[in-house]
PDB file of C-alpha atoms and ligand atoms in Angstrom:
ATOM      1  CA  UNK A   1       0.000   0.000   0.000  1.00  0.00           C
ATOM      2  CA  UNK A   2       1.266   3.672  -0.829  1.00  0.00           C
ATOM      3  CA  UNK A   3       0.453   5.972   1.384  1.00  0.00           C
ATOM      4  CA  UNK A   4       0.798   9.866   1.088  1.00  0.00           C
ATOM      5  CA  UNK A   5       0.851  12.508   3.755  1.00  0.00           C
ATOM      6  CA  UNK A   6      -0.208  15.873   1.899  1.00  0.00           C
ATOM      7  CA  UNK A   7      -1.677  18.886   3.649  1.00  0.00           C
ATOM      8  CA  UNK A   8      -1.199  22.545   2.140  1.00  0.00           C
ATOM      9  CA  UNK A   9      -0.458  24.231   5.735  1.00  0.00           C
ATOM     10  CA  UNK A  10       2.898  23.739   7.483  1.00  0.00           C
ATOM     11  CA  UNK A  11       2.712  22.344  11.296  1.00  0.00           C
ATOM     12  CA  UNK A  12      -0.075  20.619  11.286  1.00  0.00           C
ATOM     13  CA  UNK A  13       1.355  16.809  12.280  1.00  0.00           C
ATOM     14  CA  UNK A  14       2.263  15.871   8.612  1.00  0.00           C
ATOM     15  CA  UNK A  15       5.775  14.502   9.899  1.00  0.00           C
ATOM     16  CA  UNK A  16       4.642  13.601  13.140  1.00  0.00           C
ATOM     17  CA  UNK A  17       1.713  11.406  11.386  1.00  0.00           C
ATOM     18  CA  UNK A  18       3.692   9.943   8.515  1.00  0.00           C
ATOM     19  CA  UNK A  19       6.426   8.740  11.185  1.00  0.00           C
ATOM     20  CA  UNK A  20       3.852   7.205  13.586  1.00  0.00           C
ATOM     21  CA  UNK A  21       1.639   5.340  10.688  1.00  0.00           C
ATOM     22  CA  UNK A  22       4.828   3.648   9.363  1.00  0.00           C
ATOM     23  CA  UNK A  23       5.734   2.096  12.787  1.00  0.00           C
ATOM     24  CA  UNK A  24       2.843   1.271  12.862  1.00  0.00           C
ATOM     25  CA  UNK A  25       2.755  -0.130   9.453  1.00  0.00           C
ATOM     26  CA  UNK A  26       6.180  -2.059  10.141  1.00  0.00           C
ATOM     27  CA  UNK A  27       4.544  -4.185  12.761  1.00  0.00           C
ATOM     28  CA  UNK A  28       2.553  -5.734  10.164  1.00  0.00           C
ATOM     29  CA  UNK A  29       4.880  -5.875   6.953  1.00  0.00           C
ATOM     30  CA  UNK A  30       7.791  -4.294   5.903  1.00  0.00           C
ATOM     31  CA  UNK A  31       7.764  -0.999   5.347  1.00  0.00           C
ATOM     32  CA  UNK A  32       9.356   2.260   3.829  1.00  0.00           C
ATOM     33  CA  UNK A  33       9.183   6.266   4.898  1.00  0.00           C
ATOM     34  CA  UNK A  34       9.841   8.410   1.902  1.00  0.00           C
ATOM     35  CA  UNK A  35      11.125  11.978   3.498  1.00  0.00           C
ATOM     36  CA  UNK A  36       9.926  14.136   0.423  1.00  0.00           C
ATOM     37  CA  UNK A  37      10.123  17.409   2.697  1.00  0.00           C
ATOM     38  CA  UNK A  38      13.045  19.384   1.842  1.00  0.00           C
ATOM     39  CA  UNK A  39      13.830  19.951   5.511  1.00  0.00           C
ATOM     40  CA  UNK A  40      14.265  16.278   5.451  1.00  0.00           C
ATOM     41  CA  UNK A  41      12.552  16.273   8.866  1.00  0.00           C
ATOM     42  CA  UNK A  42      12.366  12.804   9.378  1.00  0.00           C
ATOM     43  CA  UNK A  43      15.519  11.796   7.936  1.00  0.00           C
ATOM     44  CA  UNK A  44      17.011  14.173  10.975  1.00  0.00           C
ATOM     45  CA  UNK A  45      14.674  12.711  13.252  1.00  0.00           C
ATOM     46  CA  UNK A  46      15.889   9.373  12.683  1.00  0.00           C
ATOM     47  CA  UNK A  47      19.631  10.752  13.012  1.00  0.00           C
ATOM     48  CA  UNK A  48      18.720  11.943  16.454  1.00  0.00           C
ATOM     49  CA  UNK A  49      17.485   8.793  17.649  1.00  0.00           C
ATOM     50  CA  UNK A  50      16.581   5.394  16.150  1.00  0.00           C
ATOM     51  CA  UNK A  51      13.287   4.787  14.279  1.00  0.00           C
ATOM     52  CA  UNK A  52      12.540   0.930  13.818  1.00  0.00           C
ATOM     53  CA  UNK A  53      11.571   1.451   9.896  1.00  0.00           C
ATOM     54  CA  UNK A  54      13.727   2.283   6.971  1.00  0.00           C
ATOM     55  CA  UNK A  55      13.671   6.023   5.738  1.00  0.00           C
ATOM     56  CA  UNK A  56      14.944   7.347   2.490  1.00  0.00           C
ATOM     57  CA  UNK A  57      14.770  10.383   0.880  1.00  0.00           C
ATOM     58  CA  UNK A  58      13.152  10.527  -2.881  1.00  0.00           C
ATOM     59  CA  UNK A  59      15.736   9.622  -4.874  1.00  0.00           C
ATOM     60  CA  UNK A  60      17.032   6.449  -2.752  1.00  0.00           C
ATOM     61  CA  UNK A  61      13.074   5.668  -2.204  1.00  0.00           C
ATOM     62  CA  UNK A  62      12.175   5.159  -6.050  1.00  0.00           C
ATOM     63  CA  UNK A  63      14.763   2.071  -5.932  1.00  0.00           C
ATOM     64  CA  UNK A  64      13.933   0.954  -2.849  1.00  0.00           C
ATOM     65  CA  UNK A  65      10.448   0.739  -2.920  1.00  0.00           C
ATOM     66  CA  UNK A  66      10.068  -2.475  -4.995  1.00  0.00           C
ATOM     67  CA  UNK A  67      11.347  -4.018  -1.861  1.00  0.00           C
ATOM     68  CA  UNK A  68       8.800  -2.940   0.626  1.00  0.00           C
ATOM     69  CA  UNK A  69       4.913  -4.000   1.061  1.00  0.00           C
ATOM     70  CA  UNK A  70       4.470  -0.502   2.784  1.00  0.00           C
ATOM     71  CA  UNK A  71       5.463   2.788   1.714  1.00  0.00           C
ATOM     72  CA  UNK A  72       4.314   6.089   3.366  1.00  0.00           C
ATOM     73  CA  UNK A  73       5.578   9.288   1.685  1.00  0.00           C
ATOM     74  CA  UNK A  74       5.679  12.635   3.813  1.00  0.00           C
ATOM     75  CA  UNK A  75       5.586  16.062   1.686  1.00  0.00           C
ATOM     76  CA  UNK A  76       6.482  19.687   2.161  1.00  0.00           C
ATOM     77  CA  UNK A  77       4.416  22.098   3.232  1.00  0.00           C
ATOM     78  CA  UNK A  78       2.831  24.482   0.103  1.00  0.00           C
ATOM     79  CA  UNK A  79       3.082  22.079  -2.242  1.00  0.00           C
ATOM     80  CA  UNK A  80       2.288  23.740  -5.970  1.00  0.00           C
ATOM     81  CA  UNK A  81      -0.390  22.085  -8.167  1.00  0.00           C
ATOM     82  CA  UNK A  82       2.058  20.224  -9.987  1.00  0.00           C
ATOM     83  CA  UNK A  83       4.534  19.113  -7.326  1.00  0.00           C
ATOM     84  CA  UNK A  84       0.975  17.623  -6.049  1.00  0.00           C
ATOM     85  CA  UNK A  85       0.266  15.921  -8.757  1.00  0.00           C
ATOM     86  CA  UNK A  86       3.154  13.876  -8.679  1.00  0.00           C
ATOM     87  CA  UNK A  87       3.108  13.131  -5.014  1.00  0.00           C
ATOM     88  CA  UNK A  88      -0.487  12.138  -5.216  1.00  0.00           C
ATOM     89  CA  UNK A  89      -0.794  10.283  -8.405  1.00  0.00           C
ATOM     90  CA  UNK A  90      -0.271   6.462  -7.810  1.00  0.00           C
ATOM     91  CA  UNK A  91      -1.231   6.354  -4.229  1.00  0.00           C
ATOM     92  CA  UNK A  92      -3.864   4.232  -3.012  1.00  0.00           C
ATOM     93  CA  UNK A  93      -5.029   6.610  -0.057  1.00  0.00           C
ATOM     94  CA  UNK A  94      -4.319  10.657   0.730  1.00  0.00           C
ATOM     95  CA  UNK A  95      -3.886  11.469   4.565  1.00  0.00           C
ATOM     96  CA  UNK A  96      -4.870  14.650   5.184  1.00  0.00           C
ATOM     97  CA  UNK A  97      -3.691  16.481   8.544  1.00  0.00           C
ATOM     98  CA  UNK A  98      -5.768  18.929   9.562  1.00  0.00           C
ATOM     99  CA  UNK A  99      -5.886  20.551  13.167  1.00  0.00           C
ATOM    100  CA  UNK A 100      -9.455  21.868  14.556  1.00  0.00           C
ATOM    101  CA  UNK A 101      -9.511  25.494  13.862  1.00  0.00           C
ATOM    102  CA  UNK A 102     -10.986  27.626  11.089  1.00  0.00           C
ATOM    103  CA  UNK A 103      -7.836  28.502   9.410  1.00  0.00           C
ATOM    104  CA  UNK A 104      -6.662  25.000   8.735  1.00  0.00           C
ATOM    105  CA  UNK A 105     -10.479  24.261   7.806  1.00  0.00           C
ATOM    106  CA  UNK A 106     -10.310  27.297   4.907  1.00  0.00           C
ATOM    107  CA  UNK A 107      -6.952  25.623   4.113  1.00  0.00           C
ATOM    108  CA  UNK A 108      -8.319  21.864   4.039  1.00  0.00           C
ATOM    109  CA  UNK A 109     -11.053  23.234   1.480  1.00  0.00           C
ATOM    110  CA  UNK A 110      -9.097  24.914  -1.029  1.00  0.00           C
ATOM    111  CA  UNK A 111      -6.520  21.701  -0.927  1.00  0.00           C
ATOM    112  CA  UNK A 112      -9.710  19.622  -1.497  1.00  0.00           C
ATOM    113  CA  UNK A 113     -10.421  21.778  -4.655  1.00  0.00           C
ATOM    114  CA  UNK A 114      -6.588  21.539  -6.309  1.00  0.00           C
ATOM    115  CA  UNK A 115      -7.222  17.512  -5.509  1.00  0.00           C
ATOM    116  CA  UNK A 116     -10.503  17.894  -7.389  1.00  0.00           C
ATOM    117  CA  UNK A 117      -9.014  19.285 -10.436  1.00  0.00           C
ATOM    118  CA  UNK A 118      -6.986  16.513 -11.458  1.00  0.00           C
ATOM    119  CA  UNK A 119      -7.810  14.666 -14.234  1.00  0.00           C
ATOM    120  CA  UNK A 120      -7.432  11.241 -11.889  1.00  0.00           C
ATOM    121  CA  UNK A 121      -9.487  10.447  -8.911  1.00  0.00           C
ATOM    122  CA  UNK A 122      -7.781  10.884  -5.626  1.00  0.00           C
ATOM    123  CA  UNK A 123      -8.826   8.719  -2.638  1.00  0.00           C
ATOM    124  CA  UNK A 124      -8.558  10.645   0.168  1.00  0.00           C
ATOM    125  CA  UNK A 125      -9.587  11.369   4.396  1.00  0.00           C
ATOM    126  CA  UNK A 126      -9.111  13.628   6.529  1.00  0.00           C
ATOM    127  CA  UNK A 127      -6.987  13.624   9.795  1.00  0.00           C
ATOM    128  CA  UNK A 128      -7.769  15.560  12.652  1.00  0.00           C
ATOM    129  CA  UNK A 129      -4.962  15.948  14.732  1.00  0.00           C
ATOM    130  CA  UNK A 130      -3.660  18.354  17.474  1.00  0.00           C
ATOM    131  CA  UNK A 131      -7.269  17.776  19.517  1.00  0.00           C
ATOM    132  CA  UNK A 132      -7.657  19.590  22.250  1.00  0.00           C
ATOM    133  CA  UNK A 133      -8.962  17.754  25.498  1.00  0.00           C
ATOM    134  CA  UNK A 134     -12.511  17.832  26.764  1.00  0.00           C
ATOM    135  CA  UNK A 135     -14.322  19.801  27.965  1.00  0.00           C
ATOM    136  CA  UNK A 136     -12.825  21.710  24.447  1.00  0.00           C
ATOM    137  CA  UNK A 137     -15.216  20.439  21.335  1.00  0.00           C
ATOM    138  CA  UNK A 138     -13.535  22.101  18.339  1.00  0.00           C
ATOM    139  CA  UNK A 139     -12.764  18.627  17.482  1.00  0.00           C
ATOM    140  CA  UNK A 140     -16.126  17.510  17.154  1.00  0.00           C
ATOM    141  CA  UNK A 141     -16.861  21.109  15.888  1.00  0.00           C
ATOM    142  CA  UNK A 142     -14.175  20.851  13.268  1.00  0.00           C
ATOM    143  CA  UNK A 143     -15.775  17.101  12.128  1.00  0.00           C
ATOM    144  CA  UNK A 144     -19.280  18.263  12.140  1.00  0.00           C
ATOM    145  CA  UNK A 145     -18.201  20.331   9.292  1.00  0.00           C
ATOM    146  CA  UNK A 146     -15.877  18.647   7.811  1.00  0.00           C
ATOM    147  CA  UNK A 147     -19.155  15.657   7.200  1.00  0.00           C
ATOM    148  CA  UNK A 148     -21.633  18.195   6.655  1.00  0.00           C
ATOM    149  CA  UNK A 149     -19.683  19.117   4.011  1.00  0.00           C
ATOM    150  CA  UNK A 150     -19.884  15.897   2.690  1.00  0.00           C
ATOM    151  CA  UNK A 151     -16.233  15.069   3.093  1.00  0.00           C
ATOM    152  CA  UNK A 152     -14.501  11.758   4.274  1.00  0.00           C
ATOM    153  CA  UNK A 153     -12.899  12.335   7.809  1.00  0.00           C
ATOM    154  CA  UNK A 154     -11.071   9.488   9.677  1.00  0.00           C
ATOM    155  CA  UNK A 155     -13.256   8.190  12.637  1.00  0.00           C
ATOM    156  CA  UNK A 156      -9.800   7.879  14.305  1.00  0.00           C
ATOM    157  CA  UNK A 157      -8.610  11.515  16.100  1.00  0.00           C
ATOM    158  CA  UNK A 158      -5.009  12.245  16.930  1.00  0.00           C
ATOM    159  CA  UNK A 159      -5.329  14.017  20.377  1.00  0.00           C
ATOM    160  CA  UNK A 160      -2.973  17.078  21.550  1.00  0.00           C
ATOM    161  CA  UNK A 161       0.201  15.734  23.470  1.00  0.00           C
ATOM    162  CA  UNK A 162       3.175  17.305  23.949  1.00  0.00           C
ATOM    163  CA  UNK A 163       5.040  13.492  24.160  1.00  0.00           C
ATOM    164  CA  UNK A 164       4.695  13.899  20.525  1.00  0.00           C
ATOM    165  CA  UNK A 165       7.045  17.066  20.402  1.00  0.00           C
ATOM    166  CA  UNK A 166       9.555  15.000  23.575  1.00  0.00           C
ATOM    167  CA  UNK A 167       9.796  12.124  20.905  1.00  0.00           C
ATOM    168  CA  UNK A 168      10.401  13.921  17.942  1.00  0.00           C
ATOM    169  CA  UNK A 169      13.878  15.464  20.087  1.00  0.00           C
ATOM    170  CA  UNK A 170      14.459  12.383  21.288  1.00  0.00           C
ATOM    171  CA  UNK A 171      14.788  10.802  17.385  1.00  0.00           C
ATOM    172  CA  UNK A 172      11.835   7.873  18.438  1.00  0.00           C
ATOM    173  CA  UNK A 173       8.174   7.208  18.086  1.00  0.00           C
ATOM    174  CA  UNK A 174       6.254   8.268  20.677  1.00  0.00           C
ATOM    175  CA  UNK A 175       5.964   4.408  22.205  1.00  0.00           C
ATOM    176  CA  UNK A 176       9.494   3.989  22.675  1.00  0.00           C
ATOM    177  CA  UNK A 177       9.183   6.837  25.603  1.00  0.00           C
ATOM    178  CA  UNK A 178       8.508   5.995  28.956  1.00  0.00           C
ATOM    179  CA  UNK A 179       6.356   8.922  29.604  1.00  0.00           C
ATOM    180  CA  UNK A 180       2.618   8.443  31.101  1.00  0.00           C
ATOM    181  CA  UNK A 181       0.749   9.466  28.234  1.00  0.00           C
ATOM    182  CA  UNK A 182       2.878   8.328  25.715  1.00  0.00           C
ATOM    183  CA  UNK A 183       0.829   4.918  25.442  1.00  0.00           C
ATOM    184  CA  UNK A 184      -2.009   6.867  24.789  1.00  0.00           C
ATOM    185  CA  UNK A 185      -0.428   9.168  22.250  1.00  0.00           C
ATOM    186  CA  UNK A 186       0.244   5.564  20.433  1.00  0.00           C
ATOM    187  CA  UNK A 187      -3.323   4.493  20.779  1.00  0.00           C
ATOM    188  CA  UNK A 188      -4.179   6.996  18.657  1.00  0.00           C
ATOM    189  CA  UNK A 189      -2.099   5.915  15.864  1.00  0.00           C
ATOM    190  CA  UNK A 190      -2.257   2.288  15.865  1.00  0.00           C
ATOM    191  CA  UNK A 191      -6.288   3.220  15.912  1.00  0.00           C
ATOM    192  CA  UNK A 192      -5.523   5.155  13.204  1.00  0.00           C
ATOM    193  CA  UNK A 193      -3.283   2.152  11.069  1.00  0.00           C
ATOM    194  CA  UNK A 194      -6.107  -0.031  11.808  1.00  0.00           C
ATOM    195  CA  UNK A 195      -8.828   1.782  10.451  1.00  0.00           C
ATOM    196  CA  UNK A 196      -6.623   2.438   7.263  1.00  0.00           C
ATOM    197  CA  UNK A 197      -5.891  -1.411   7.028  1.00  0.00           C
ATOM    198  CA  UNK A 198      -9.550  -2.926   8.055  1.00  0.00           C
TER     199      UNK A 198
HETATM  200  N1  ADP L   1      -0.838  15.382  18.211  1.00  0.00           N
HETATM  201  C1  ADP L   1       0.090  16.294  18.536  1.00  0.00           C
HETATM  202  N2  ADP L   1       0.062  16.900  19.750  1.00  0.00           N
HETATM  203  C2  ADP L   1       0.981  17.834  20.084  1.00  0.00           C
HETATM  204  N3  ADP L   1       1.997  18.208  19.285  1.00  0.00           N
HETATM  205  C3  ADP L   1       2.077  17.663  18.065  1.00  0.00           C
HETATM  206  C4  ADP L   1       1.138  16.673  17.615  1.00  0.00           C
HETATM  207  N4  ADP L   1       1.478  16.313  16.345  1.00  0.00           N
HETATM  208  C5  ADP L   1       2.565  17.027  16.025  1.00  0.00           C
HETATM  209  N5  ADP L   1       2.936  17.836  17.045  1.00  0.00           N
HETATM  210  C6  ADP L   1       4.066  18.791  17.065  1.00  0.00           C
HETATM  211  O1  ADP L   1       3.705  19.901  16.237  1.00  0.00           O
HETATM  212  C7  ADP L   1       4.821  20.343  15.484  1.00  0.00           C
HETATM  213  C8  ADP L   1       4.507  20.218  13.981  1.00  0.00           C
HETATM  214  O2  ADP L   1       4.320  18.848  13.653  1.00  0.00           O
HETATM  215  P1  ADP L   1       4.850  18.217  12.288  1.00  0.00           P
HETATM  216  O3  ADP L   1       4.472  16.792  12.280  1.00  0.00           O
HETATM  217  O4  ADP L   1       6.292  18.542  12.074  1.00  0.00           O
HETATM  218  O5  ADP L   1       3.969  19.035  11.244  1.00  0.00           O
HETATM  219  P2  ADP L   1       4.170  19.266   9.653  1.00  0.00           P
HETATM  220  O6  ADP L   1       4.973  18.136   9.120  1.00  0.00           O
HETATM  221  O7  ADP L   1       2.777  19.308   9.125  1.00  0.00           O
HETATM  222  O8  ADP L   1       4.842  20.599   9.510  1.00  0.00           O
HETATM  223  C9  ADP L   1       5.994  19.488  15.923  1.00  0.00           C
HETATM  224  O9  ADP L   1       6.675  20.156  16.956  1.00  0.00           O
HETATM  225  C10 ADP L   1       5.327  18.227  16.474  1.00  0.00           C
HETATM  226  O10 ADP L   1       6.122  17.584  17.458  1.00  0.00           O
HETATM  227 MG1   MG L   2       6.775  18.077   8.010  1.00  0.00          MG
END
């Protein structure tokens, strides 16, 4: 399966998501990160720590990824139409990060429009993440609109912890802390892989 992490704002858990779903992923089969973000954010992540999956940036990916059952591609941030096209074009399923708040919602919509152009059907959902606890609802505020406007959201929810931002210094997914919520920071991404894979 080929997986792509696309979103057209910057900070919104594109890394962070594309990371977690591909350990994940590598429980199950073997699997490849693609670090198509010119920061190469993941790429240094790994170098800071140790990530249990193999990344590789574009050029080392296109060889490798004969090899691998599992390949998850993170992008840059802005992305132009074209650029787009290429990352999304041959990939069975679209992630798209989005965090609850009307600025990334404006953002999400006009992506959802540049997807629509293309002359090839996309198969996207959407990905809240960032979610603020209860008794906050601009979670279930941001999903209410996201489904009234007819658009495919992931039942799964990536909640706001800062053990996400503690294992991206520390170079590992957030399970391979010892922190007391990172267990349930992983929860939320295994739920996550397992709603992609059912
Ligand atoms: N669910 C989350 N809760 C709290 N912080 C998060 C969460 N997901 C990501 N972050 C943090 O937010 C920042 C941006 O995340 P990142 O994945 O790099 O976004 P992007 O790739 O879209 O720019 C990073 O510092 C990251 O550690
Ligand atoms: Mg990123």
């Amino acid at each position: 399966m080929i997986i792509t992490v696309a979103a057209s704002k910057g900070g919104v858990g594109k890394s962070t998501t594309a990371l977690h779903l591909a350990n994940y992923l590598q429980t199950k089969a073997d699997t490849l990160l693609i670090d198509g973000d010119v920061n190469r954010c993941v790429l240094e992540w790994g170098k800071r720590g140790s990530l249990p999956f193999k990344v590789a940036d574009e050029v080392e990916g296109v060889e490798l990824a004969k090899i691998y059952e599992h390949i998850v591609i993170d992008t840059p941030t802005h992305p132009d139409e074209n650029d787009l096209k290429v990352m999304v074009r041959g990939c069975d399923l679209l992630v798209i990060p989005m965090t609850p708040d009307a600025m990334a919602i404006a953002a999400t919509f006009n992506f959802i429009n540049v997807l629509n152009k293309f002359r090839f059907k996309v198969n996207y959902r959407i990905l809240l993440t960032m979610i603020p606890p209860r008794p906050n609802r601009v979670g279930d505020d941001a999903r209410k609109t996201l489904l009234s406007a007819g658009l495919p959201v992931f039942k799964t929810g990536i909640r706001r912890l800062s053990v996400f931002q503690n294992a991206a210094l520390a170079g590992v997914p957030v399970n391979m802390l010892k922190e007391s919520y990172a267990q349930i920071a992983w929860r939320c991404y295994v739920e996550l892989g397992k709603e992609i894979l059912q």
